[in-house]
Amino acid sequence: MNDFFFDDNTEKLPEEIALENAVQNALKFFEIRDFATSLPYIIEAIDICERFGIGIPNLYLMRAYAEMETGEPEKALISIEKEINSFPYNTRAFELKEQIEFSIQKKRPNF
């Protein structure tokens, strides 16, 4: 990630500005539990990260949580798997995965 960002004395690239804005907006709405509004910003931040090969911990976790809270636990399960694959030491991701699986199991008992 350090290769992507430059020090404060260097003019920022449009991609850096877009990523910073997406993350800031995602966090702003996530913190006030407006997950439906936060989700597009989280997705935008993830897309930028994927295009430039950047790994930011907890973005997929945030996406999974927002998807779960907006009634899409199946999508949340896919997102949390991506977090776990990228950051296998993220214990919060494993905890959220259990919650998501429980949510799906309640919805579909044969899961």
PDB file of N, CA and C in Angstrom:
ATOM      1  N   MET A   1       0.821  -1.183   0.000  1.00  0.00           N
ATOM      2  CA  MET A   1       0.000   0.000   0.000  1.00  0.00           C
ATOM      3  C   MET A   1       0.865   1.247   0.000  1.00  0.00           C
ATOM      4  N   ASN A   2       2.029   1.191   0.616  1.00  0.00           N
ATOM      5  CA  ASN A   2       2.905   2.353   0.654  1.00  0.00           C
ATOM      6  C   ASN A   2       3.353   2.766  -0.738  1.00  0.00           C
ATOM      7  N   ASP A   3       3.432   1.809  -1.674  1.00  0.00           N
ATOM      8  CA  ASP A   3       3.828   2.151  -3.031  1.00  0.00           C
ATOM      9  C   ASP A   3       2.762   2.976  -3.735  1.00  0.00           C
ATOM     10  N   PHE A   4       1.524   2.825  -3.322  1.00  0.00           N
ATOM     11  CA  PHE A   4       0.426   3.531  -3.978  1.00  0.00           C
ATOM     12  C   PHE A   4       0.341   4.976  -3.518  1.00  0.00           C
ATOM     13  N   PHE A   5       0.484   5.193  -2.233  1.00  0.00           N
ATOM     14  CA  PHE A   5       0.348   6.530  -1.687  1.00  0.00           C
ATOM     15  C   PHE A   5       1.700   7.229  -1.659  1.00  0.00           C
ATOM     16  N   PHE A   6       1.675   8.502  -1.933  1.00  0.00           N
ATOM     17  CA  PHE A   6       2.888   9.302  -1.897  1.00  0.00           C
ATOM     18  C   PHE A   6       2.867  10.152  -0.648  1.00  0.00           C
ATOM     19  N   ASP A   7       4.002  10.778  -0.319  1.00  0.00           N
ATOM     20  CA  ASP A   7       3.998  11.637   0.865  1.00  0.00           C
ATOM     21  C   ASP A   7       3.186  12.887   0.590  1.00  0.00           C
ATOM     22  N   ASP A   8       2.912  13.644   1.637  1.00  0.00           N
ATOM     23  CA  ASP A   8       2.024  14.802   1.536  1.00  0.00           C
ATOM     24  C   ASP A   8       2.574  15.911   0.652  1.00  0.00           C
ATOM     25  N   ASN A   9       3.853  15.896   0.350  1.00  0.00           N
ATOM     26  CA  ASN A   9       4.459  16.946  -0.470  1.00  0.00           C
ATOM     27  C   ASN A   9       4.277  16.701  -1.961  1.00  0.00           C
ATOM     28  N   THR A  10       3.813  15.539  -2.315  1.00  0.00           N
ATOM     29  CA  THR A  10       3.613  15.185  -3.712  1.00  0.00           C
ATOM     30  C   THR A  10       2.133  15.314  -4.052  1.00  0.00           C
ATOM     31  N   GLU A  11       1.867  15.812  -5.233  1.00  0.00           N
ATOM     32  CA  GLU A  11       0.477  15.927  -5.667  1.00  0.00           C
ATOM     33  C   GLU A  11      -0.133  14.538  -5.806  1.00  0.00           C
ATOM     34  N   LYS A  12      -1.348  14.391  -5.313  1.00  0.00           N
ATOM     35  CA  LYS A  12      -2.000  13.092  -5.330  1.00  0.00           C
ATOM     36  C   LYS A  12      -2.566  12.794  -6.709  1.00  0.00           C
ATOM     37  N   LEU A  13      -2.505  11.520  -7.047  1.00  0.00           N
ATOM     38  CA  LEU A  13      -3.101  11.052  -8.288  1.00  0.00           C
ATOM     39  C   LEU A  13      -4.615  11.002  -8.136  1.00  0.00           C
ATOM     40  N   PRO A  14      -5.343  11.108  -9.232  1.00  0.00           N
ATOM     41  CA  PRO A  14      -6.802  11.038  -9.158  1.00  0.00           C
ATOM     42  C   PRO A  14      -7.301   9.746  -8.491  1.00  0.00           C
ATOM     43  N   GLU A  15      -6.577   8.636  -8.720  1.00  0.00           N
ATOM     44  CA  GLU A  15      -6.977   7.368  -8.121  1.00  0.00           C
ATOM     45  C   GLU A  15      -6.833   7.404  -6.604  1.00  0.00           C
ATOM     46  N   GLU A  16      -5.780   8.059  -6.133  1.00  0.00           N
ATOM     47  CA  GLU A  16      -5.578   8.188  -4.688  1.00  0.00           C
ATOM     48  C   GLU A  16      -6.694   9.015  -4.059  1.00  0.00           C
ATOM     49  N   ILE A  17      -7.033  10.093  -4.715  1.00  0.00           N
ATOM     50  CA  ILE A  17      -8.102  10.961  -4.212  1.00  0.00           C
ATOM     51  C   ILE A  17      -9.425  10.201  -4.210  1.00  0.00           C
ATOM     52  N   ALA A  18      -9.691   9.464  -5.286  1.00  0.00           N
ATOM     53  CA  ALA A  18     -10.938   8.693  -5.378  1.00  0.00           C
ATOM     54  C   ALA A  18     -11.003   7.643  -4.278  1.00  0.00           C
ATOM     55  N   LEU A  19      -9.885   6.970  -4.017  1.00  0.00           N
ATOM     56  CA  LEU A  19      -9.863   5.951  -2.974  1.00  0.00           C
ATOM     57  C   LEU A  19     -10.075   6.576  -1.596  1.00  0.00           C
ATOM     58  N   GLU A  20      -9.382   7.660  -1.323  1.00  0.00           N
ATOM     59  CA  GLU A  20      -9.549   8.344  -0.035  1.00  0.00           C
ATOM     60  C   GLU A  20     -10.987   8.796   0.162  1.00  0.00           C
ATOM     61  N   ASN A  21     -11.581   9.374  -0.872  1.00  0.00           N
ATOM     62  CA  ASN A  21     -12.969   9.841  -0.772  1.00  0.00           C
ATOM     63  C   ASN A  21     -13.937   8.676  -0.557  1.00  0.00           C
ATOM     64  N   ALA A  22     -13.723   7.593  -1.284  1.00  0.00           N
ATOM     65  CA  ALA A  22     -14.605   6.433  -1.147  1.00  0.00           C
ATOM     66  C   ALA A  22     -14.525   5.864   0.272  1.00  0.00           C
ATOM     67  N   VAL A  23     -13.308   5.727   0.789  1.00  0.00           N
ATOM     68  CA  VAL A  23     -13.138   5.177   2.137  1.00  0.00           C
ATOM     69  C   VAL A  23     -13.743   6.119   3.178  1.00  0.00           C
ATOM     70  N   GLN A  24     -13.490   7.406   3.046  1.00  0.00           N
ATOM     71  CA  GLN A  24     -14.039   8.372   4.009  1.00  0.00           C
ATOM     72  C   GLN A  24     -15.566   8.353   4.009  1.00  0.00           C
ATOM     73  N   ASN A  25     -16.166   8.339   2.827  1.00  0.00           N
ATOM     74  CA  ASN A  25     -17.627   8.302   2.746  1.00  0.00           C
ATOM     75  C   ASN A  25     -18.184   6.981   3.260  1.00  0.00           C
ATOM     76  N   ALA A  26     -17.505   5.892   2.939  1.00  0.00           N
ATOM     77  CA  ALA A  26     -17.945   4.589   3.433  1.00  0.00           C
ATOM     78  C   ALA A  26     -17.947   4.576   4.955  1.00  0.00           C
ATOM     79  N   LEU A  27     -16.870   5.057   5.548  1.00  0.00           N
ATOM     80  CA  LEU A  27     -16.776   5.082   7.011  1.00  0.00           C
ATOM     81  C   LEU A  27     -17.808   6.011   7.639  1.00  0.00           C
ATOM     82  N   LYS A  28     -18.011   7.158   7.007  1.00  0.00           N
ATOM     83  CA  LYS A  28     -18.970   8.134   7.547  1.00  0.00           C
ATOM     84  C   LYS A  28     -20.360   7.512   7.681  1.00  0.00           C
ATOM     85  N   PHE A  29     -20.826   6.868   6.624  1.00  0.00           N
ATOM     86  CA  PHE A  29     -22.170   6.287   6.651  1.00  0.00           C
ATOM     87  C   PHE A  29     -22.212   4.981   7.445  1.00  0.00           C
ATOM     88  N   PHE A  30     -21.122   4.233   7.418  1.00  0.00           N
ATOM     89  CA  PHE A  30     -21.053   2.987   8.179  1.00  0.00           C
ATOM     90  C   PHE A  30     -21.160   3.281   9.675  1.00  0.00           C
ATOM     91  N   GLU A  31     -20.466   4.304  10.115  1.00  0.00           N
ATOM     92  CA  GLU A  31     -20.462   4.658  11.542  1.00  0.00           C
ATOM     93  C   GLU A  31     -21.843   5.069  12.055  1.00  0.00           C
ATOM     94  N   ILE A  32     -22.655   5.646  11.183  1.00  0.00           N
ATOM     95  CA  ILE A  32     -24.010   6.024  11.618  1.00  0.00           C
ATOM     96  C   ILE A  32     -25.032   4.934  11.261  1.00  0.00           C
ATOM     97  N   ARG A  33     -24.497   3.768  10.871  1.00  0.00           N
ATOM     98  CA  ARG A  33     -25.302   2.582  10.579  1.00  0.00           C
ATOM     99  C   ARG A  33     -26.245   2.762   9.386  1.00  0.00           C
ATOM    100  N   ASP A  34     -25.855   3.620   8.459  1.00  0.00           N
ATOM    101  CA  ASP A  34     -26.593   3.775   7.204  1.00  0.00           C
ATOM    102  C   ASP A  34     -25.898   2.884   6.178  1.00  0.00           C
ATOM    103  N   PHE A  35     -26.142   1.591   6.312  1.00  0.00           N
ATOM    104  CA  PHE A  35     -25.413   0.603   5.518  1.00  0.00           C
ATOM    105  C   PHE A  35     -25.758   0.653   4.036  1.00  0.00           C
ATOM    106  N   ALA A  36     -27.002   0.968   3.723  1.00  0.00           N
ATOM    107  CA  ALA A  36     -27.410   1.049   2.312  1.00  0.00           C
ATOM    108  C   ALA A  36     -26.653   2.164   1.591  1.00  0.00           C
ATOM    109  N   THR A  37     -26.415   3.267   2.271  1.00  0.00           N
ATOM    110  CA  THR A  37     -25.667   4.376   1.662  1.00  0.00           C
ATOM    111  C   THR A  37     -24.172   4.095   1.674  1.00  0.00           C
ATOM    112  N   SER A  38     -23.699   3.419   2.698  1.00  0.00           N
ATOM    113  CA  SER A  38     -22.275   3.108   2.820  1.00  0.00           C
ATOM    114  C   SER A  38     -21.813   2.097   1.780  1.00  0.00           C
ATOM    115  N   LEU A  39     -22.661   1.147   1.452  1.00  0.00           N
ATOM    116  CA  LEU A  39     -22.277   0.035   0.588  1.00  0.00           C
ATOM    117  C   LEU A  39     -21.695   0.446  -0.767  1.00  0.00           C
ATOM    118  N   PRO A  40     -22.297   1.365  -1.501  1.00  0.00           N
ATOM    119  CA  PRO A  40     -21.686   1.749  -2.787  1.00  0.00           C
ATOM    120  C   PRO A  40     -20.274   2.342  -2.631  1.00  0.00           C
ATOM    121  N   TYR A  41     -20.052   3.063  -1.554  1.00  0.00           N
ATOM    122  CA  TYR A  41     -18.718   3.625  -1.321  1.00  0.00           C
ATOM    123  C   TYR A  41     -17.715   2.527  -0.976  1.00  0.00           C
ATOM    124  N   ILE A  42     -18.155   1.547  -0.220  1.00  0.00           N
ATOM    125  CA  ILE A  42     -17.277   0.416   0.107  1.00  0.00           C
ATOM    126  C   ILE A  42     -16.916  -0.326  -1.175  1.00  0.00           C
ATOM    127  N   ILE A  43     -17.895  -0.561  -2.004  1.00  0.00           N
ATOM    128  CA  ILE A  43     -17.664  -1.270  -3.271  1.00  0.00           C
ATOM    129  C   ILE A  43     -16.716  -0.474  -4.159  1.00  0.00           C
ATOM    130  N   GLU A  44     -16.901   0.847  -4.209  1.00  0.00           N
ATOM    131  CA  GLU A  44     -16.004   1.692  -5.001  1.00  0.00           C
ATOM    132  C   GLU A  44     -14.572   1.595  -4.479  1.00  0.00           C
ATOM    133  N   ALA A  45     -14.391   1.634  -3.168  1.00  0.00           N
ATOM    134  CA  ALA A  45     -13.044   1.531  -2.580  1.00  0.00           C
ATOM    135  C   ALA A  45     -12.424   0.178  -2.916  1.00  0.00           C
ATOM    136  N   ILE A  46     -13.198  -0.871  -2.823  1.00  0.00           N
ATOM    137  CA  ILE A  46     -12.689  -2.208  -3.154  1.00  0.00           C
ATOM    138  C   ILE A  46     -12.295  -2.279  -4.618  1.00  0.00           C
ATOM    139  N   ASP A  47     -13.123  -1.740  -5.500  1.00  0.00           N
ATOM    140  CA  ASP A  47     -12.815  -1.756  -6.935  1.00  0.00           C
ATOM    141  C   ASP A  47     -11.498  -1.029  -7.226  1.00  0.00           C
ATOM    142  N   ILE A  48     -11.295   0.107  -6.608  1.00  0.00           N
ATOM    143  CA  ILE A  48     -10.048   0.857  -6.810  1.00  0.00           C
ATOM    144  C   ILE A  48      -8.870   0.039  -6.297  1.00  0.00           C
ATOM    145  N   CYS A  49      -9.025  -0.537  -5.119  1.00  0.00           N
ATOM    146  CA  CYS A  49      -7.956  -1.354  -4.548  1.00  0.00           C
ATOM    147  C   CYS A  49      -7.610  -2.523  -5.459  1.00  0.00           C
ATOM    148  N   GLU A  50      -8.614  -3.187  -5.994  1.00  0.00           N
ATOM    149  CA  GLU A  50      -8.368  -4.331  -6.873  1.00  0.00           C
ATOM    150  C   GLU A  50      -7.673  -3.913  -8.165  1.00  0.00           C
ATOM    151  N   ARG A  51      -8.048  -2.761  -8.709  1.00  0.00           N
ATOM    152  CA  ARG A  51      -7.409  -2.278  -9.944  1.00  0.00           C
ATOM    153  C   ARG A  51      -5.929  -1.982  -9.746  1.00  0.00           C
ATOM    154  N   PHE A  52      -5.562  -1.542  -8.555  1.00  0.00           N
ATOM    155  CA  PHE A  52      -4.185  -1.116  -8.309  1.00  0.00           C
ATOM    156  C   PHE A  52      -3.414  -2.082  -7.407  1.00  0.00           C
ATOM    157  N   GLY A  53      -3.997  -3.219  -7.110  1.00  0.00           N
ATOM    158  CA  GLY A  53      -3.304  -4.227  -6.325  1.00  0.00           C
ATOM    159  C   GLY A  53      -3.020  -3.807  -4.889  1.00  0.00           C
ATOM    160  N   ILE A  54      -3.962  -3.092  -4.300  1.00  0.00           N
ATOM    161  CA  ILE A  54      -3.806  -2.605  -2.937  1.00  0.00           C
ATOM    162  C   ILE A  54      -4.667  -3.468  -2.020  1.00  0.00           C
ATOM    163  N   GLY A  55      -4.138  -3.777  -0.861  1.00  0.00           N
ATOM    164  CA  GLY A  55      -4.913  -4.523   0.119  1.00  0.00           C
ATOM    165  C   GLY A  55      -5.174  -3.671   1.345  1.00  0.00           C
ATOM    166  N   ILE A  56      -6.410  -3.359   1.596  1.00  0.00           N
ATOM    167  CA  ILE A  56      -6.777  -2.596   2.792  1.00  0.00           C
ATOM    168  C   ILE A  56      -7.633  -3.511   3.665  1.00  0.00           C
ATOM    169  N   PRO A  57      -7.108  -3.882   4.841  1.00  0.00           N
ATOM    170  CA  PRO A  57      -7.875  -4.763   5.723  1.00  0.00           C
ATOM    171  C   PRO A  57      -9.228  -4.162   6.085  1.00  0.00           C
ATOM    172  N   ASN A  58     -10.182  -5.027   6.242  1.00  0.00           N
ATOM    173  CA  ASN A  58     -11.534  -4.724   6.722  1.00  0.00           C
ATOM    174  C   ASN A  58     -12.472  -4.131   5.678  1.00  0.00           C
ATOM    175  N   LEU A  59     -12.030  -3.864   4.473  1.00  0.00           N
ATOM    176  CA  LEU A  59     -12.972  -3.362   3.469  1.00  0.00           C
ATOM    177  C   LEU A  59     -14.009  -4.429   3.125  1.00  0.00           C
ATOM    178  N   TYR A  60     -13.539  -5.658   2.878  1.00  0.00           N
ATOM    179  CA  TYR A  60     -14.489  -6.735   2.589  1.00  0.00           C
ATOM    180  C   TYR A  60     -15.315  -7.072   3.820  1.00  0.00           C
ATOM    181  N   LEU A  61     -14.733  -6.938   5.005  1.00  0.00           N
ATOM    182  CA  LEU A  61     -15.478  -7.152   6.242  1.00  0.00           C
ATOM    183  C   LEU A  61     -16.615  -6.138   6.350  1.00  0.00           C
ATOM    184  N   MET A  62     -16.298  -4.879   6.072  1.00  0.00           N
ATOM    185  CA  MET A  62     -17.333  -3.837   6.094  1.00  0.00           C
ATOM    186  C   MET A  62     -18.412  -4.135   5.059  1.00  0.00           C
ATOM    187  N   ARG A  63     -17.967  -4.564   3.882  1.00  0.00           N
ATOM    188  CA  ARG A  63     -18.931  -4.886   2.832  1.00  0.00           C
ATOM    189  C   ARG A  63     -19.841  -6.024   3.281  1.00  0.00           C
ATOM    190  N   ALA A  64     -19.251  -7.058   3.859  1.00  0.00           N
ATOM    191  CA  ALA A  64     -20.034  -8.204   4.319  1.00  0.00           C
ATOM    192  C   ALA A  64     -21.039  -7.778   5.381  1.00  0.00           C
ATOM    193  N   TYR A  65     -20.593  -6.967   6.318  1.00  0.00           N
ATOM    194  CA  TYR A  65     -21.491  -6.526   7.382  1.00  0.00           C
ATOM    195  C   TYR A  65     -22.641  -5.695   6.805  1.00  0.00           C
ATOM    196  N   ALA A  66     -22.310  -4.789   5.894  1.00  0.00           N
ATOM    197  CA  ALA A  66     -23.341  -3.954   5.273  1.00  0.00           C
ATOM    198  C   ALA A  66     -24.319  -4.809   4.467  1.00  0.00           C
ATOM    199  N   GLU A  67     -23.795  -5.798   3.756  1.00  0.00           N
ATOM    200  CA  GLU A  67     -24.675  -6.679   2.982  1.00  0.00           C
ATOM    201  C   GLU A  67     -25.584  -7.484   3.908  1.00  0.00           C
ATOM    202  N   MET A  68     -25.038  -7.953   5.015  1.00  0.00           N
ATOM    203  CA  MET A  68     -25.851  -8.695   5.971  1.00  0.00           C
ATOM    204  C   MET A  68     -26.955  -7.799   6.544  1.00  0.00           C
ATOM    205  N   GLU A  69     -26.589  -6.577   6.888  1.00  0.00           N
ATOM    206  CA  GLU A  69     -27.543  -5.651   7.481  1.00  0.00           C
ATOM    207  C   GLU A  69     -28.608  -5.175   6.492  1.00  0.00           C
ATOM    208  N   THR A  70     -28.309  -5.253   5.205  1.00  0.00           N
ATOM    209  CA  THR A  70     -29.294  -4.852   4.195  1.00  0.00           C
ATOM    210  C   THR A  70     -30.049  -6.056   3.633  1.00  0.00           C
ATOM    211  N   GLY A  71     -29.927  -7.201   4.330  1.00  0.00           N
ATOM    212  CA  GLY A  71     -30.726  -8.367   3.967  1.00  0.00           C
ATOM    213  C   GLY A  71     -30.155  -9.235   2.867  1.00  0.00           C
ATOM    214  N   GLU A  72     -28.851  -9.201   2.673  1.00  0.00           N
ATOM    215  CA  GLU A  72     -28.223 -10.019   1.638  1.00  0.00           C
ATOM    216  C   GLU A  72     -27.124 -10.907   2.237  1.00  0.00           C
ATOM    217  N   PRO A  73     -27.511 -11.857   3.103  1.00  0.00           N
ATOM    218  CA  PRO A  73     -26.484 -12.666   3.765  1.00  0.00           C
ATOM    219  C   PRO A  73     -25.680 -13.562   2.822  1.00  0.00           C
ATOM    220  N   GLU A  74     -26.272 -13.980   1.716  1.00  0.00           N
ATOM    221  CA  GLU A  74     -25.528 -14.808   0.769  1.00  0.00           C
ATOM    222  C   GLU A  74     -24.378 -14.008   0.138  1.00  0.00           C
ATOM    223  N   LYS A  75     -24.649 -12.758  -0.212  1.00  0.00           N
ATOM    224  CA  LYS A  75     -23.593 -11.892  -0.728  1.00  0.00           C
ATOM    225  C   LYS A  75     -22.569 -11.619   0.372  1.00  0.00           C
ATOM    226  N   ALA A  76     -23.052 -11.450   1.590  1.00  0.00           N
ATOM    227  CA  ALA A  76     -22.165 -11.190   2.723  1.00  0.00           C
ATOM    228  C   ALA A  76     -21.187 -12.337   2.921  1.00  0.00           C
ATOM    229  N   LEU A  77     -21.655 -13.554   2.731  1.00  0.00           N
ATOM    230  CA  LEU A  77     -20.793 -14.723   2.894  1.00  0.00           C
ATOM    231  C   LEU A  77     -19.669 -14.715   1.856  1.00  0.00           C
ATOM    232  N   ILE A  78     -19.988 -14.336   0.639  1.00  0.00           N
ATOM    233  CA  ILE A  78     -18.960 -14.239  -0.411  1.00  0.00           C
ATOM    234  C   ILE A  78     -17.947 -13.156  -0.049  1.00  0.00           C
ATOM    235  N   SER A  79     -18.423 -12.020   0.417  1.00  0.00           N
ATOM    236  CA  SER A  79     -17.531 -10.919   0.771  1.00  0.00           C
ATOM    237  C   SER A  79     -16.632 -11.279   1.942  1.00  0.00           C
ATOM    238  N   ILE A  80     -17.178 -11.938   2.948  1.00  0.00           N
ATOM    239  CA  ILE A  80     -16.363 -12.258   4.120  1.00  0.00           C
ATOM    240  C   ILE A  80     -15.315 -13.309   3.772  1.00  0.00           C
ATOM    241  N   GLU A  81     -15.633 -14.185   2.841  1.00  0.00           N
ATOM    242  CA  GLU A  81     -14.634 -15.157   2.376  1.00  0.00           C
ATOM    243  C   GLU A  81     -13.458 -14.442   1.709  1.00  0.00           C
ATOM    244  N   LYS A  82     -13.747 -13.376   0.969  1.00  0.00           N
ATOM    245  CA  LYS A  82     -12.673 -12.604   0.335  1.00  0.00           C
ATOM    246  C   LYS A  82     -11.803 -11.928   1.388  1.00  0.00           C
ATOM    247  N   GLU A  83     -12.418 -11.428   2.448  1.00  0.00           N
ATOM    248  CA  GLU A  83     -11.646 -10.829   3.545  1.00  0.00           C
ATOM    249  C   GLU A  83     -10.738 -11.873   4.186  1.00  0.00           C
ATOM    250  N   ILE A  84     -11.293 -13.043   4.456  1.00  0.00           N
ATOM    251  CA  ILE A  84     -10.522 -14.108   5.102  1.00  0.00           C
ATOM    252  C   ILE A  84      -9.387 -14.583   4.203  1.00  0.00           C
ATOM    253  N   ASN A  85      -9.646 -14.702   2.913  1.00  0.00           N
ATOM    254  CA  ASN A  85      -8.593 -15.130   1.988  1.00  0.00           C
ATOM    255  C   ASN A  85      -7.473 -14.099   1.888  1.00  0.00           C
ATOM    256  N   SER A  86      -7.831 -12.829   1.941  1.00  0.00           N
ATOM    257  CA  SER A  86      -6.829 -11.762   1.830  1.00  0.00           C
ATOM    258  C   SER A  86      -6.102 -11.500   3.148  1.00  0.00           C
ATOM    259  N   PHE A  87      -6.823 -11.642   4.242  1.00  0.00           N
ATOM    260  CA  PHE A  87      -6.276 -11.322   5.560  1.00  0.00           C
ATOM    261  C   PHE A  87      -6.638 -12.455   6.531  1.00  0.00           C
ATOM    262  N   PRO A  88      -5.953 -13.605   6.415  1.00  0.00           N
ATOM    263  CA  PRO A  88      -6.340 -14.792   7.192  1.00  0.00           C
ATOM    264  C   PRO A  88      -6.170 -14.656   8.708  1.00  0.00           C
ATOM    265  N   TYR A  89      -5.530 -13.606   9.177  1.00  0.00           N
ATOM    266  CA  TYR A  89      -5.361 -13.424  10.622  1.00  0.00           C
ATOM    267  C   TYR A  89      -6.387 -12.449  11.200  1.00  0.00           C
ATOM    268  N   ASN A  90      -7.361 -12.073  10.411  1.00  0.00           N
ATOM    269  CA  ASN A  90      -8.395 -11.148  10.858  1.00  0.00           C
ATOM    270  C   ASN A  90      -9.460 -11.930  11.624  1.00  0.00           C
ATOM    271  N   THR A  91      -9.318 -11.964  12.933  1.00  0.00           N
ATOM    272  CA  THR A  91     -10.250 -12.755  13.749  1.00  0.00           C
ATOM    273  C   THR A  91     -11.677 -12.217  13.678  1.00  0.00           C
ATOM    274  N   ARG A  92     -11.812 -10.915  13.501  1.00  0.00           N
ATOM    275  CA  ARG A  92     -13.162 -10.346  13.378  1.00  0.00           C
ATOM    276  C   ARG A  92     -13.873 -10.892  12.150  1.00  0.00           C
ATOM    277  N   ALA A  93     -13.128 -11.173  11.096  1.00  0.00           N
ATOM    278  CA  ALA A  93     -13.729 -11.724   9.886  1.00  0.00           C
ATOM    279  C   ALA A  93     -14.303 -13.118  10.159  1.00  0.00           C
ATOM    280  N   PHE A  94     -13.582 -13.925  10.918  1.00  0.00           N
ATOM    281  CA  PHE A  94     -14.081 -15.260  11.245  1.00  0.00           C
ATOM    282  C   PHE A  94     -15.322 -15.180  12.138  1.00  0.00           C
ATOM    283  N   GLU A  95     -15.325 -14.229  13.056  1.00  0.00           N
ATOM    284  CA  GLU A  95     -16.491 -14.038  13.920  1.00  0.00           C
ATOM    285  C   GLU A  95     -17.710 -13.618  13.103  1.00  0.00           C
ATOM    286  N   LEU A  96     -17.493 -12.689  12.155  1.00  0.00           N
ATOM    287  CA  LEU A  96     -18.603 -12.250  11.315  1.00  0.00           C
ATOM    288  C   LEU A  96     -19.083 -13.379  10.417  1.00  0.00           C
ATOM    289  N   LYS A  97     -18.158 -14.191   9.932  1.00  0.00           N
ATOM    290  CA  LYS A  97     -18.555 -15.320   9.086  1.00  0.00           C
ATOM    291  C   LYS A  97     -19.510 -16.234   9.844  1.00  0.00           C
ATOM    292  N   GLU A  98     -19.217 -16.494  11.113  1.00  0.00           N
ATOM    293  CA  GLU A  98     -20.116 -17.324  11.923  1.00  0.00           C
ATOM    294  C   GLU A  98     -21.496 -16.688  12.037  1.00  0.00           C
ATOM    295  N   GLN A  99     -21.545 -15.390  12.239  1.00  0.00           N
ATOM    296  CA  GLN A  99     -22.828 -14.689  12.339  1.00  0.00           C
ATOM    297  C   GLN A  99     -23.602 -14.775  11.029  1.00  0.00           C
ATOM    298  N   ILE A 100     -22.887 -14.607   9.927  1.00  0.00           N
ATOM    299  CA  ILE A 100     -23.531 -14.669   8.606  1.00  0.00           C
ATOM    300  C   ILE A 100     -24.089 -16.064   8.362  1.00  0.00           C
ATOM    301  N   GLU A 101     -23.276 -17.078   8.645  1.00  0.00           N
ATOM    302  CA  GLU A 101     -23.737 -18.455   8.437  1.00  0.00           C
ATOM    303  C   GLU A 101     -24.944 -18.768   9.324  1.00  0.00           C
ATOM    304  N   PHE A 102     -24.937 -18.279  10.545  1.00  0.00           N
ATOM    305  CA  PHE A 102     -26.083 -18.468  11.434  1.00  0.00           C
ATOM    306  C   PHE A 102     -27.324 -17.784  10.866  1.00  0.00           C
ATOM    307  N   SER A 103     -27.136 -16.582  10.331  1.00  0.00           N
ATOM    308  CA  SER A 103     -28.242 -15.841   9.726  1.00  0.00           C
ATOM    309  C   SER A 103     -28.830 -16.598   8.536  1.00  0.00           C
ATOM    310  N   ILE A 104     -27.958 -17.149   7.717  1.00  0.00           N
ATOM    311  CA  ILE A 104     -28.417 -17.924   6.556  1.00  0.00           C
ATOM    312  C   ILE A 104     -29.113 -19.192   7.019  1.00  0.00           C
ATOM    313  N   GLN A 105     -28.557 -19.827   8.043  1.00  0.00           N
ATOM    314  CA  GLN A 105     -29.140 -21.068   8.550  1.00  0.00           C
ATOM    315  C   GLN A 105     -30.545 -20.839   9.115  1.00  0.00           C
ATOM    316  N   LYS A 106     -30.736 -19.699   9.781  1.00  0.00           N
ATOM    317  CA  LYS A 106     -32.072 -19.384  10.283  1.00  0.00           C
ATOM    318  C   LYS A 106     -33.046 -19.179   9.136  1.00  0.00           C
ATOM    319  N   LYS A 107     -32.558 -18.594   8.067  1.00  0.00           N
ATOM    320  CA  LYS A 107     -33.376 -18.310   6.891  1.00  0.00           C
ATOM    321  C   LYS A 107     -33.654 -19.589   6.103  1.00  0.00           C
ATOM    322  N   ARG A 108     -32.613 -20.423   5.976  1.00  0.00           N
ATOM    323  CA  ARG A 108     -32.697 -21.677   5.228  1.00  0.00           C
ATOM    324  C   ARG A 108     -32.148 -22.800   6.112  1.00  0.00           C
ATOM    325  N   PRO A 109     -32.971 -23.485   6.852  1.00  0.00           N
ATOM    326  CA  PRO A 109     -32.500 -24.484   7.828  1.00  0.00           C
ATOM    327  C   PRO A 109     -31.625 -25.590   7.245  1.00  0.00           C
ATOM    328  N   ASN A 110     -31.699 -25.852   5.963  1.00  0.00           N
ATOM    329  CA  ASN A 110     -30.888 -26.919   5.355  1.00  0.00           C
ATOM    330  C   ASN A 110     -29.519 -26.448   4.893  1.00  0.00           C
ATOM    331  N   PHE A 111     -29.148 -25.199   5.196  1.00  0.00           N
ATOM    332  CA  PHE A 111     -27.854 -24.647   4.763  1.00  0.00           C
ATOM    333  C   PHE A 111     -26.727 -25.372   5.440  1.00  0.00           C
TER     334      PHE A 111
END
